[in-house]
Short mmCIF file of N, CA, C and O in Angstrom, two decimals:
data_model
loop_
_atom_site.label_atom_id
_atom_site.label_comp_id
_atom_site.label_asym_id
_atom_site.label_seq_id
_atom_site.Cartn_x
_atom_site.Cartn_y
_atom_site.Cartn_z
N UNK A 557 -126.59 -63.15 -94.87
CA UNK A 557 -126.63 -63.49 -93.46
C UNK A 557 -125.92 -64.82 -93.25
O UNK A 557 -126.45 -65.78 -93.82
N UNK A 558 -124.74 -65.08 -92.49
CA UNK A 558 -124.35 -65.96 -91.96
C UNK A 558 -125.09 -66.70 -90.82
O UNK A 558 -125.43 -66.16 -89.77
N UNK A 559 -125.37 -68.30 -91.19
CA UNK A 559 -125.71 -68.99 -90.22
C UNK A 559 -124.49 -70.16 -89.18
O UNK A 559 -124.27 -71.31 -89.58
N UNK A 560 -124.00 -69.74 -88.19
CA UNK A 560 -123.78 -70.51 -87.12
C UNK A 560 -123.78 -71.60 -86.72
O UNK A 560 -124.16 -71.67 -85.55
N UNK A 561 -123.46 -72.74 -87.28
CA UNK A 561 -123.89 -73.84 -86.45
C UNK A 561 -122.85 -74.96 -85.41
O UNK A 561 -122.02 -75.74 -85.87
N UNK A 562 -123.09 -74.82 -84.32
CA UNK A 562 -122.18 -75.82 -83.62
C UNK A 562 -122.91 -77.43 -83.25
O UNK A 562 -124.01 -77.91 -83.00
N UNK A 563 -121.64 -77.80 -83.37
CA UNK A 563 -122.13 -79.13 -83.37
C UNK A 563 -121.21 -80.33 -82.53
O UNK A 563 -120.04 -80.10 -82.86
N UNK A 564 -121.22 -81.46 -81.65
CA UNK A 564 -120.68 -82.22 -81.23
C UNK A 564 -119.68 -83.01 -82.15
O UNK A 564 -119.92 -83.54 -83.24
N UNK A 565 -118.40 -82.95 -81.37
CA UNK A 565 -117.81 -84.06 -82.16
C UNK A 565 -117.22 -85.27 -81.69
O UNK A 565 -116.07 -85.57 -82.00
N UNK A 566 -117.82 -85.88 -81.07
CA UNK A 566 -117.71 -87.44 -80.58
C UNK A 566 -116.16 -88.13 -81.00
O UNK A 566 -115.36 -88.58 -80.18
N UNK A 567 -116.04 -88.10 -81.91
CA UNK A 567 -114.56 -88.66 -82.27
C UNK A 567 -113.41 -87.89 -82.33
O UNK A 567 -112.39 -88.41 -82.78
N UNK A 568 -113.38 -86.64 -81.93
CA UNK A 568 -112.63 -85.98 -81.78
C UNK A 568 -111.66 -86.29 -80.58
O UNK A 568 -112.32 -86.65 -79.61
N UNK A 569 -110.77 -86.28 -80.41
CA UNK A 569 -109.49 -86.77 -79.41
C UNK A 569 -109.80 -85.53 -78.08
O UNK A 569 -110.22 -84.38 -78.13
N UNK A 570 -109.28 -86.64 -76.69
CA UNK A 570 -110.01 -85.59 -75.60
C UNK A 570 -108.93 -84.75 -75.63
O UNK A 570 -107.92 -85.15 -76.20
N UNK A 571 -108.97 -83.58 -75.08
CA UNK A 571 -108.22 -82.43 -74.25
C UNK A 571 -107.81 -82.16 -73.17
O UNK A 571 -107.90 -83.09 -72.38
N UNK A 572 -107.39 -81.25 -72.77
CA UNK A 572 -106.73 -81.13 -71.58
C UNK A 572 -107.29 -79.49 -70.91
O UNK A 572 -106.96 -78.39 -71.35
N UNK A 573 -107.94 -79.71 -70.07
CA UNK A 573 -108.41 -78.43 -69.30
C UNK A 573 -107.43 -78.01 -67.74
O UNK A 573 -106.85 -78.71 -66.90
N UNK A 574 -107.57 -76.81 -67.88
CA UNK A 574 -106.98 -76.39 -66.27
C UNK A 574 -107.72 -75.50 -65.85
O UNK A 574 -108.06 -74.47 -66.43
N UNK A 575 -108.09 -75.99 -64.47
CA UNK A 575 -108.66 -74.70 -64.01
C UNK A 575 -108.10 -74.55 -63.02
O UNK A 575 -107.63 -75.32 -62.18
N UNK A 576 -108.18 -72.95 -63.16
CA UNK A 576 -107.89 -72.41 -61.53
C UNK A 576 -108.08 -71.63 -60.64
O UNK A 576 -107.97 -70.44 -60.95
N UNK A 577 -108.43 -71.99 -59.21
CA UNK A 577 -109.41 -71.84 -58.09
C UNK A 577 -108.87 -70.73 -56.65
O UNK A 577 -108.19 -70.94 -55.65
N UNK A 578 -109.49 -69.66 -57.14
CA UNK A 578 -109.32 -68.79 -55.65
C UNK A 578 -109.03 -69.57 -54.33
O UNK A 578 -109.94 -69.07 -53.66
N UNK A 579 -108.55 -70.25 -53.65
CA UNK A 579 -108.73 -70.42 -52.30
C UNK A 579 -110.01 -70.43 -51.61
O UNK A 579 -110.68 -71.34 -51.11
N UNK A 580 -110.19 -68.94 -51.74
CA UNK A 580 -111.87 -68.92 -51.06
C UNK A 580 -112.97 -69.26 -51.68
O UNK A 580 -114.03 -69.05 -51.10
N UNK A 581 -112.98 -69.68 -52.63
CA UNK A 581 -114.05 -70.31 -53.00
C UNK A 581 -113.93 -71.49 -52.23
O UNK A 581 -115.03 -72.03 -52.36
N UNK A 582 -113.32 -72.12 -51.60
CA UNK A 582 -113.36 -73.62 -50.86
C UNK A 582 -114.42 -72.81 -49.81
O UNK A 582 -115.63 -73.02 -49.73
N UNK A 583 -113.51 -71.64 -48.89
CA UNK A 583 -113.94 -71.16 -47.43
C UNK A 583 -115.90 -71.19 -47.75
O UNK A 583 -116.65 -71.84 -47.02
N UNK A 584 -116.27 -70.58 -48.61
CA UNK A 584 -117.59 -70.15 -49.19
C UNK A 584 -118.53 -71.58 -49.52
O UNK A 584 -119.73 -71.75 -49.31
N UNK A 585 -117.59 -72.47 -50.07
CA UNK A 585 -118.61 -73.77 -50.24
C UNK A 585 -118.51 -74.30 -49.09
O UNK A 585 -119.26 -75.28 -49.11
N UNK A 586 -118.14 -74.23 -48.36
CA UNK A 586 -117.90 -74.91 -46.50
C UNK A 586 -118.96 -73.93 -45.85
O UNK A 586 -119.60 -74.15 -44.83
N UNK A 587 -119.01 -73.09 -46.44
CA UNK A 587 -120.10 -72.03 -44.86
C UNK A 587 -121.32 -72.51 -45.67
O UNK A 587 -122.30 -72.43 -44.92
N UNK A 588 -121.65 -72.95 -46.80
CA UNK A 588 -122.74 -72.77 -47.44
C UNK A 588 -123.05 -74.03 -47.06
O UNK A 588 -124.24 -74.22 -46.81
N UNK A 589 -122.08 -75.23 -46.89
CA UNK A 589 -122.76 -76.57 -46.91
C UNK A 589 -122.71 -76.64 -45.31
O UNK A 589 -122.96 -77.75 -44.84
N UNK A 590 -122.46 -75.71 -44.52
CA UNK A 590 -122.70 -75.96 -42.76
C UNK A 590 -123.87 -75.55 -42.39
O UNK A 590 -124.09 -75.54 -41.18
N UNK A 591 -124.87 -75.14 -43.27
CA UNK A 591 -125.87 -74.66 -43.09
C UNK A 591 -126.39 -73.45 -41.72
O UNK A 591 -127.37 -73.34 -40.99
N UNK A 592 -125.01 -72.65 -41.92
CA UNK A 592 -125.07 -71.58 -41.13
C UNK A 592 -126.00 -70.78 -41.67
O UNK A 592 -126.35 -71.04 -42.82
N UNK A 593 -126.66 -69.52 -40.93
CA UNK A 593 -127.58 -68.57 -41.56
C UNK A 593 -126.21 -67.26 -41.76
O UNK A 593 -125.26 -66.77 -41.15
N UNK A 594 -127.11 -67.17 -43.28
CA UNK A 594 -126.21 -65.87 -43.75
C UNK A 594 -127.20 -64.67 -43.57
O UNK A 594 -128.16 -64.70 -42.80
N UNK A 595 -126.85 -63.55 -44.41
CA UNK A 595 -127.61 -62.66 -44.26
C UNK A 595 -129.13 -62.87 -45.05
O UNK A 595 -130.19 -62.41 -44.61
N UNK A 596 -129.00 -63.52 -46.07
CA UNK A 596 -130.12 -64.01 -46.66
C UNK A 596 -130.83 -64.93 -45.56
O UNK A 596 -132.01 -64.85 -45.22
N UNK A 597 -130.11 -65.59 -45.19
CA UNK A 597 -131.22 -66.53 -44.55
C UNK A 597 -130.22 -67.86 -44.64
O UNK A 597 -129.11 -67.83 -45.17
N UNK A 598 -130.77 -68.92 -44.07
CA UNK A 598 -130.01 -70.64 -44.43
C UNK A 598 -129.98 -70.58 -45.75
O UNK A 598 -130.78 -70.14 -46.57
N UNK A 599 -128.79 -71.18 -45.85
CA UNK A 599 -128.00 -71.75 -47.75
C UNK A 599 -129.32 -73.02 -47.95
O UNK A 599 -129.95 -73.36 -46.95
N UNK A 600 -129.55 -73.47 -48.93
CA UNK A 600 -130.08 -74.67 -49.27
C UNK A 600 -129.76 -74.75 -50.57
O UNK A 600 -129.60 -73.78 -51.32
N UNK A 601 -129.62 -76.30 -50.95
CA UNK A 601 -128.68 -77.08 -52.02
C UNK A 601 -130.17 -76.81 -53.03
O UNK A 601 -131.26 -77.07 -52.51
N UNK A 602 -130.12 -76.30 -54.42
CA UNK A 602 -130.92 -75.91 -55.30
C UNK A 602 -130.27 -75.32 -56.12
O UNK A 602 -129.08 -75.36 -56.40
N UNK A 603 -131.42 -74.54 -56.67
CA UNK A 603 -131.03 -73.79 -58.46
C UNK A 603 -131.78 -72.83 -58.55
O UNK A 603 -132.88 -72.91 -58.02
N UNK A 604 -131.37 -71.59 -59.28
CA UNK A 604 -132.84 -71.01 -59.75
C UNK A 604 -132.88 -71.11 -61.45
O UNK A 604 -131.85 -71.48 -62.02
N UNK A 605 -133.78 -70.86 -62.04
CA UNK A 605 -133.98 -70.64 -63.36
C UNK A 605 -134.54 -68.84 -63.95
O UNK A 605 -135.49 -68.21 -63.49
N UNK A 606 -133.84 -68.51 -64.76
CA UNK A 606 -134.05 -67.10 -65.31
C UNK A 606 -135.37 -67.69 -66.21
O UNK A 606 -135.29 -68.63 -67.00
N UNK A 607 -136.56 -66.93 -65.90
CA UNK A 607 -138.09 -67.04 -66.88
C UNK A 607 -138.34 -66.36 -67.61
O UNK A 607 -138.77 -66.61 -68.74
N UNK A 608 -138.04 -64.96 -66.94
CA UNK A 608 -138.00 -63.43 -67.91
C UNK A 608 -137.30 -62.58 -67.26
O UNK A 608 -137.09 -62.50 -66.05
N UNK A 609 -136.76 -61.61 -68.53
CA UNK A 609 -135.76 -60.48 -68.21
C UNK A 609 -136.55 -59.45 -69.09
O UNK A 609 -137.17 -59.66 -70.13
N UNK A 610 -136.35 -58.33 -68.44
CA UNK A 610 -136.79 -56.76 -68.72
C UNK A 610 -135.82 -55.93 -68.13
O UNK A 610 -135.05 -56.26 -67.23
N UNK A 611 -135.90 -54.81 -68.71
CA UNK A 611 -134.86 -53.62 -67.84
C UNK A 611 -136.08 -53.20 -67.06
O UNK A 611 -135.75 -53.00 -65.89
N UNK A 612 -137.29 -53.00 -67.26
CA UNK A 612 -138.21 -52.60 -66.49
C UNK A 612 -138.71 -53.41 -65.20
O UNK A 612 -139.26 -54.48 -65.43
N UNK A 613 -138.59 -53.06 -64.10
CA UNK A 613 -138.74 -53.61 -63.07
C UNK A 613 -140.57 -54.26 -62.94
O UNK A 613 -140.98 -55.37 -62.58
N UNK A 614 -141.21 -53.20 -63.34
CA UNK A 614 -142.56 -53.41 -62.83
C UNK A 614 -143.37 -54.39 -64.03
O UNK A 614 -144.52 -54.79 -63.89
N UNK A 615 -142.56 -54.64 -65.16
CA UNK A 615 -142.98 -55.56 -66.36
C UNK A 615 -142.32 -56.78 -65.82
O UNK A 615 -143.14 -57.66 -65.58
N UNK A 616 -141.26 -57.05 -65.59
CA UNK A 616 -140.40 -58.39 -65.03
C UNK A 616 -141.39 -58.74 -63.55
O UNK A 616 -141.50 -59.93 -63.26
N UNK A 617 -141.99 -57.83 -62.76
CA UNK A 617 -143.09 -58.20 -61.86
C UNK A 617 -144.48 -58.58 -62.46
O UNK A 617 -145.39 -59.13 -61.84
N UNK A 618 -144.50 -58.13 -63.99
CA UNK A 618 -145.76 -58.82 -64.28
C UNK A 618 -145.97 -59.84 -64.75
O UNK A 618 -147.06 -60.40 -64.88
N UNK A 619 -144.62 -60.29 -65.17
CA UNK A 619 -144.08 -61.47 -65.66
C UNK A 619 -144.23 -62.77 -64.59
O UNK A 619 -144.66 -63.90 -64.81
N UNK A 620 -143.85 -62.32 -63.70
CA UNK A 620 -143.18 -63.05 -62.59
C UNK A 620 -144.86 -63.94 -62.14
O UNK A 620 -145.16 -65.13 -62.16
N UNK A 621 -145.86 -62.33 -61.65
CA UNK A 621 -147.01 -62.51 -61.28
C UNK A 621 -147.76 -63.54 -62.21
O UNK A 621 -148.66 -64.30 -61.85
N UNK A 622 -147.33 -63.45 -63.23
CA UNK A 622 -148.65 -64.47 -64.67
C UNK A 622 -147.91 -65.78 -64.04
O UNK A 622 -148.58 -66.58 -63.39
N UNK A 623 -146.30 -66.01 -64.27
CA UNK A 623 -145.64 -67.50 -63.85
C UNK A 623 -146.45 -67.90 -62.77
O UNK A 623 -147.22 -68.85 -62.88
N UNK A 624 -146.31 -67.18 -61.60
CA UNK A 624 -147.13 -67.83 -60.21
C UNK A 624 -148.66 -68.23 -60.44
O UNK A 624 -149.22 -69.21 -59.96
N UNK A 625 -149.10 -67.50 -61.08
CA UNK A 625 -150.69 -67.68 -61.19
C UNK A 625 -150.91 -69.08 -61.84
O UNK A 625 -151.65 -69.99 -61.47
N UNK A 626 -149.77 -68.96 -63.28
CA UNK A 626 -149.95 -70.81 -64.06
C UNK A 626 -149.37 -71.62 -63.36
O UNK A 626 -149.76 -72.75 -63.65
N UNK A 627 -148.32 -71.63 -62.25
CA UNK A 627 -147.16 -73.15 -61.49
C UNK A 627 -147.54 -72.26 -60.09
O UNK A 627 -146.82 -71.41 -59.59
N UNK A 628 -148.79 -72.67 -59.63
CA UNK A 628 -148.78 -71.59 -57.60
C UNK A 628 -147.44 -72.65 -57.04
O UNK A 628 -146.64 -72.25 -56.19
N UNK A 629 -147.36 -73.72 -57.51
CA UNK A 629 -146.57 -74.71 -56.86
C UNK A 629 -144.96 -74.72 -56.84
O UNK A 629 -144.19 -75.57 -56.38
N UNK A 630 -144.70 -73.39 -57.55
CA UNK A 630 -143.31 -72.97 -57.51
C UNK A 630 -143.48 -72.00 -56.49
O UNK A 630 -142.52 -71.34 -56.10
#
């Protein structure tokens, strides 16, 4: 079995990245930060976090249900 390991390299000389950007992705971060209502509802500046994954829908709901019960404050 091969083990993997990555690791930082601090002294390594910087690089050079390019990225490049659809257009509309500008149009999309402008409607989102005008705080227009979309179909969801108002944009708001946040995150979510993945807790649990299942292919089963009604196990990823029981999942979900135990999280709320330990953090009601999420």
């Amino acid at each position: 079995m091969r083990t993997v390991r990555n690791s930082l390299n601090f002294a390594q000389k910087p690089g050079k990245m390019t990225v490049y950007k659809d257009d509309r992705i500008t149009t999309i971060e402008k409607f989102v930060r005008s705080g227009e209502e979309s179909l969801e509802g108002v944009k708001i500046d946040g995150f979510r976090v993945l807790i649990f994954f299942d292919m089963s829908k009604s196990i990823a709901e029981q999942q979900k249900a135990h999280f709320m019960t330990l953090y009601p404050e999420q």
